[in-house]
Amino acid sequence: MITLSSDFGDYYPAAMRGVLAARSDARLIDVSHAFPRQDIRSSAFWLRELLPYFPPAVHLVVVDPGVGTDRAAIVIRAGEHTLVGPDNGVLVPVARRLDGGSAGETTDSSRFDVFEIVSDDATVGLPWLPVSESTTFDGRDLFAPAAAFVHDRGRGVLERESTFRRLASFVDLTFPGPSVGDGSASGEVLVVDGFGTLITNIPGSVVRDRSAVTVNGEEVTIGRTYASVDPGTGLVTVGSHGHVELAVNQGRGVSRFGLEPGDSVTLEW
Amino acid sequence: MITLSSDFGDYYPAAMRGVLAARSDARLIDVSHAFPRQDIRSSAFWLRELLPYFPPAVHLVVVDPGVGTDRAAIVIRAGEHTLVGPDNGVLVPVARRLDGGSAGETTDSSRFDVFEIVSDDATVGLPWLPVSESTTFDGRDLFAPAAAFVHDRGRGVLERESTFRRLASFVDLTFPGPSVGDGSASGEVLVVDGFGTLITNIPGSVVRDRSAVTVNGEEVTIGRTYASVDPGTGLVTVGSHGHVELAVNQGRGVSRFGLEPGDSVTLEW
Amino acid sequence: MITLSSDFGDYYPAAMRGVLAARSDARLIDVSHAFPRQDIRSSAFWLRELLPYFPPAVHLVVVDPGVGTDRAAIVIRAGEHTLVGPDNGVLVPVARRLDGGSAGETTDSSRFDVFEIVSDDATVGLPWLPVSESTTFDGRDLFAPAAAFVHDRGRGVLERESTFRRLASFVDLTFPGPSVGDGSASGEVLVVDGFGTLITNIPGSVVRDRSAVTVNGEEVTIGRTYASVDPGTGLVTVGSHGHVELAVNQGRGVSRFGLEPGDSVTLEW
């Protein structure tokens, strides 16, 4: 199985699907092609929350603002999973999670392996495929062929030194940790989902068995479900990812709370 | 085969795809994840019009404004098809259709069977999957595992009383019927599609072999095709679902006719 | 393998997926259902750029402003690929490319074969499928069944004269060719992609090894990558399709350059 993730929106993902189908019989499953454009941090969050639900697979990820520059093209072996994409940090949080890390993840990277793609063995064209002189679509011309190659050859191929090279140093990305005390917890907004709900880095356990908290000084109801408050009313709840989130029943938390990714959130009870 | 339908938009459907792929080898086909958000009635319409074109399958449907409340989680056996989702009415119109009902469907529910999921036999986690404390994503944590379970065990498993319980009473949903006379027909707008076309509950047969009708008092051309009128011009036509619809060639009927779902429509000829 | 392309947006593609799955065991892969609505020319461009990356397949294409009129329904045999859709030109540029044509394609059509669907052998309903009286959804009622039929029977079935008829004359569509001189090249904008980048018909080779050109008289940097200029800055680059394109790093070329499809572009160096 090969999954596909990108920030490409329409049209371009089809070229990757075609290349994968031309080179491999792997089952293809789209994760999403609507990641926020060139937003490595949000994409890394969603990958960390979504990919662990898949069975062991090769995950092709193309969120790549530096396409065409000399950033490395990498393959990560994490637990039973394999990740293929650019060396810009987007693959790292999910690599930690897939390798057994939890929400309170460490920055210990000794438990997953990072390889750079150092030859075109993995990507050399099929005779009947178009030859590209493009330098702006590595998803089609480099990462998709590499994902098919690793899928079909098996992960042992990563030890082949003429094609791959083990990297000790790679671009890291970690999400800030929350600070949890006896009567309060502080953290920040990580991302906004498509419902307009603000997802924070504060663990859901801090609001369990409570009925209200203050959010940045203002009292807000805690609900187990969106429907526990009237339509249009704000609430604090625990999202499907286990984090505290700020939502509005049948509305958008991002408008109600006036916060955006990176903003501080303090809960007090 | 398992089909997936929801109002989730982006990102979240991937978690359901992952859970299904982790638990079953079933072929997965997306119906849509762009149903109008939390709109049970429109979603029920589209499911009724789309699912009958599929071969016998398990259909996972998650349009669930009451997620986390005590609304039941149900499985419906309708003809050769199986529907899995919340007990809020969204599954009922298509259940009637799949069980042999027609557009002039009755409310007779004796011909399909509704079961409540009463234990977590169907949803207990796989050892390597994340454990969720969430109460807001039953699509991932309850309905997707249940769909995979029923798919792989076969529908006989619905008789296993420790896991499922036959429900005599469930949340019903019916669409209003039209009133058709000798020189007129009255009904209402059911939904608006993505083209902005107003889809009514009036059967297409009333405009067959005519060239014009009045719509709420104003004369409008009847066209077999959108292209039968000039671009930008309104027309009455018979949509792909067999109902009268109010459209604009290369434009949006919803703007031209000033109507919305629930509004009355009277045709006279 | 059967691929699906349309301008349907949401909901309606699912009916085609269902019909294909009901009639064939072919693997289904979506290309896109977000082609610009009723825009034959842009859709033809994207099909020409995307489908050559697929392995040999049956490609179902429904961009069909003339649905319900007497435009023919056709099947094109081009190289190892088969195209199914309306006779409005949308299939022709990709047919030339799949049959071995290059970017500098000729209008020689002797190398692919066009067949009209002349009987309903290919589309007659399965007993348990809904019977449609619709004339507005040939994607579901005509083209999808025909694609499944040709896929499952093999392309030899195209010679069966009771079902298909070879067409000598069909609706052609060609993209204008550029004019390339010693110090300048003239062409036009073909389409705008989802990133707002203007894609021209001028071959990328004219800007290779240069650092700047004038675009309609104004000097613009040439970049191998978007990231080679500052965010918000315009650049000339070679797109993934091999054409000159006018882009903005992390922005929209269509706003920066004030051009739209059909507008003239002159580069001078």
PDB file of C-alpha atoms in Angstrom, chain A residues 131 133-134, chain C residues 45 48-49 97 102-105 175-190 198-210 213 215 222-223 236-246 265-269:
ATOM      1  CA  VAL A 131      10.820  12.655 -20.086  1.00  0.00           C
ATOM      2  CA  GLU A 133      13.099  18.654 -17.943  1.00  0.00           C
ATOM      3  CA  SER A 134      11.096  20.210 -15.176  1.00  0.00           C
TER       4      SER A 134
ATOM      5  CA  PHE C  45      -4.859  20.802 -21.730  1.00  0.00           C
ATOM      6  CA  ARG C  48      -2.873  16.042 -22.298  1.00  0.00           C
ATOM      7  CA  GLU C  49      -0.463  16.793 -19.458  1.00  0.00           C
ATOM      8  CA  ARG C  97       0.092  12.807 -27.280  1.00  0.00           C
ATOM      9  CA  SER C 102       5.071  15.453 -28.760  1.00  0.00           C
ATOM     10  CA  ALA C 103       4.595  18.982 -27.521  1.00  0.00           C
ATOM     11  CA  GLY C 104       5.170  20.197 -31.067  1.00  0.00           C
ATOM     12  CA  GLU C 105       2.283  18.048 -32.137  1.00  0.00           C
ATOM     13  CA  PHE C 175      -3.668  24.560 -29.160  1.00  0.00           C
ATOM     14  CA  PRO C 176      -2.040  27.478 -30.969  1.00  0.00           C
ATOM     15  CA  GLY C 177       1.655  27.055 -31.670  1.00  0.00           C
ATOM     16  CA  PRO C 178       4.237  29.571 -30.480  1.00  0.00           C
ATOM     17  CA  SER C 179       6.512  31.592 -32.727  1.00  0.00           C
ATOM     18  CA  VAL C 180      10.161  31.309 -31.684  1.00  0.00           C
ATOM     19  CA  GLY C 181      12.829  33.609 -33.166  1.00  0.00           C
ATOM     20  CA  ASP C 182      16.446  34.485 -32.398  1.00  0.00           C
ATOM     21  CA  GLY C 183      15.810  37.145 -29.799  1.00  0.00           C
ATOM     22  CA  SER C 184      12.183  36.628 -28.967  1.00  0.00           C
ATOM     23  CA  ALA C 185       9.295  34.178 -28.685  1.00  0.00           C
ATOM     24  CA  SER C 186       5.594  34.880 -28.961  1.00  0.00           C
ATOM     25  CA  GLY C 187       2.727  32.762 -27.823  1.00  0.00           C
ATOM     26  CA  GLU C 188      -0.256  32.906 -25.529  1.00  0.00           C
ATOM     27  CA  VAL C 189      -1.536  31.908 -22.128  1.00  0.00           C
ATOM     28  CA  LEU C 190      -3.152  28.467 -22.376  1.00  0.00           C
ATOM     29  CA  LEU C 198      -0.108  31.235 -16.007  1.00  0.00           C
ATOM     30  CA  ILE C 199       0.891  28.394 -18.310  1.00  0.00           C
ATOM     31  CA  THR C 200       1.888  29.467 -21.821  1.00  0.00           C
ATOM     32  CA  ASN C 201       2.451  27.569 -25.052  1.00  0.00           C
ATOM     33  CA  ILE C 202       6.076  28.750 -25.304  1.00  0.00           C
ATOM     34  CA  PRO C 203       8.575  25.892 -24.927  1.00  0.00           C
ATOM     35  CA  GLY C 204      10.791  26.004 -21.854  1.00  0.00           C
ATOM     36  CA  SER C 205      13.915  25.598 -23.982  1.00  0.00           C
ATOM     37  CA  VAL C 206      13.875  29.298 -24.942  1.00  0.00           C
ATOM     38  CA  VAL C 207      14.703  30.435 -21.409  1.00  0.00           C
ATOM     39  CA  ARG C 208      17.274  27.756 -20.601  1.00  0.00           C
ATOM     40  CA  ASP C 209      20.639  29.194 -19.522  1.00  0.00           C
ATOM     41  CA  ARG C 210      19.262  32.731 -19.289  1.00  0.00           C
ATOM     42  CA  VAL C 213      13.783  38.090 -20.129  1.00  0.00           C
ATOM     43  CA  VAL C 215       7.612  39.655 -20.620  1.00  0.00           C
ATOM     44  CA  ILE C 222      14.088  33.577 -14.778  1.00  0.00           C
ATOM     45  CA  GLY C 223      14.207  31.022 -11.968  1.00  0.00           C
ATOM     46  CA  VAL C 236       9.495  33.193 -15.397  1.00  0.00           C
ATOM     47  CA  THR C 237      10.083  29.492 -14.969  1.00  0.00           C
ATOM     48  CA  VAL C 238       9.649  26.211 -16.821  1.00  0.00           C
ATOM     49  CA  GLY C 239       6.643  24.366 -15.479  1.00  0.00           C
ATOM     50  CA  SER C 240       6.302  20.673 -14.858  1.00  0.00           C
ATOM     51  CA  HIS C 241       4.702  20.361 -18.318  1.00  0.00           C
ATOM     52  CA  GLY C 242       7.799  21.788 -20.040  1.00  0.00           C
ATOM     53  CA  HIS C 243       6.217  25.128 -20.983  1.00  0.00           C
ATOM     54  CA  VAL C 244       7.230  28.623 -19.939  1.00  0.00           C
ATOM     55  CA  GLU C 245       5.051  29.744 -17.072  1.00  0.00           C
ATOM     56  CA  LEU C 246       4.591  33.056 -15.279  1.00  0.00           C
ATOM     57  CA  VAL C 265       2.741  36.747 -24.374  1.00  0.00           C
ATOM     58  CA  THR C 266       5.983  37.978 -25.945  1.00  0.00           C
ATOM     59  CA  LEU C 267       9.352  37.156 -24.413  1.00  0.00           C
ATOM     60  CA  GLU C 268      12.474  39.038 -25.518  1.00  0.00           C
ATOM     61  CA  TRP C 269      16.098  38.474 -24.568  1.00  0.00           C
TER      62      TRP C 269
END
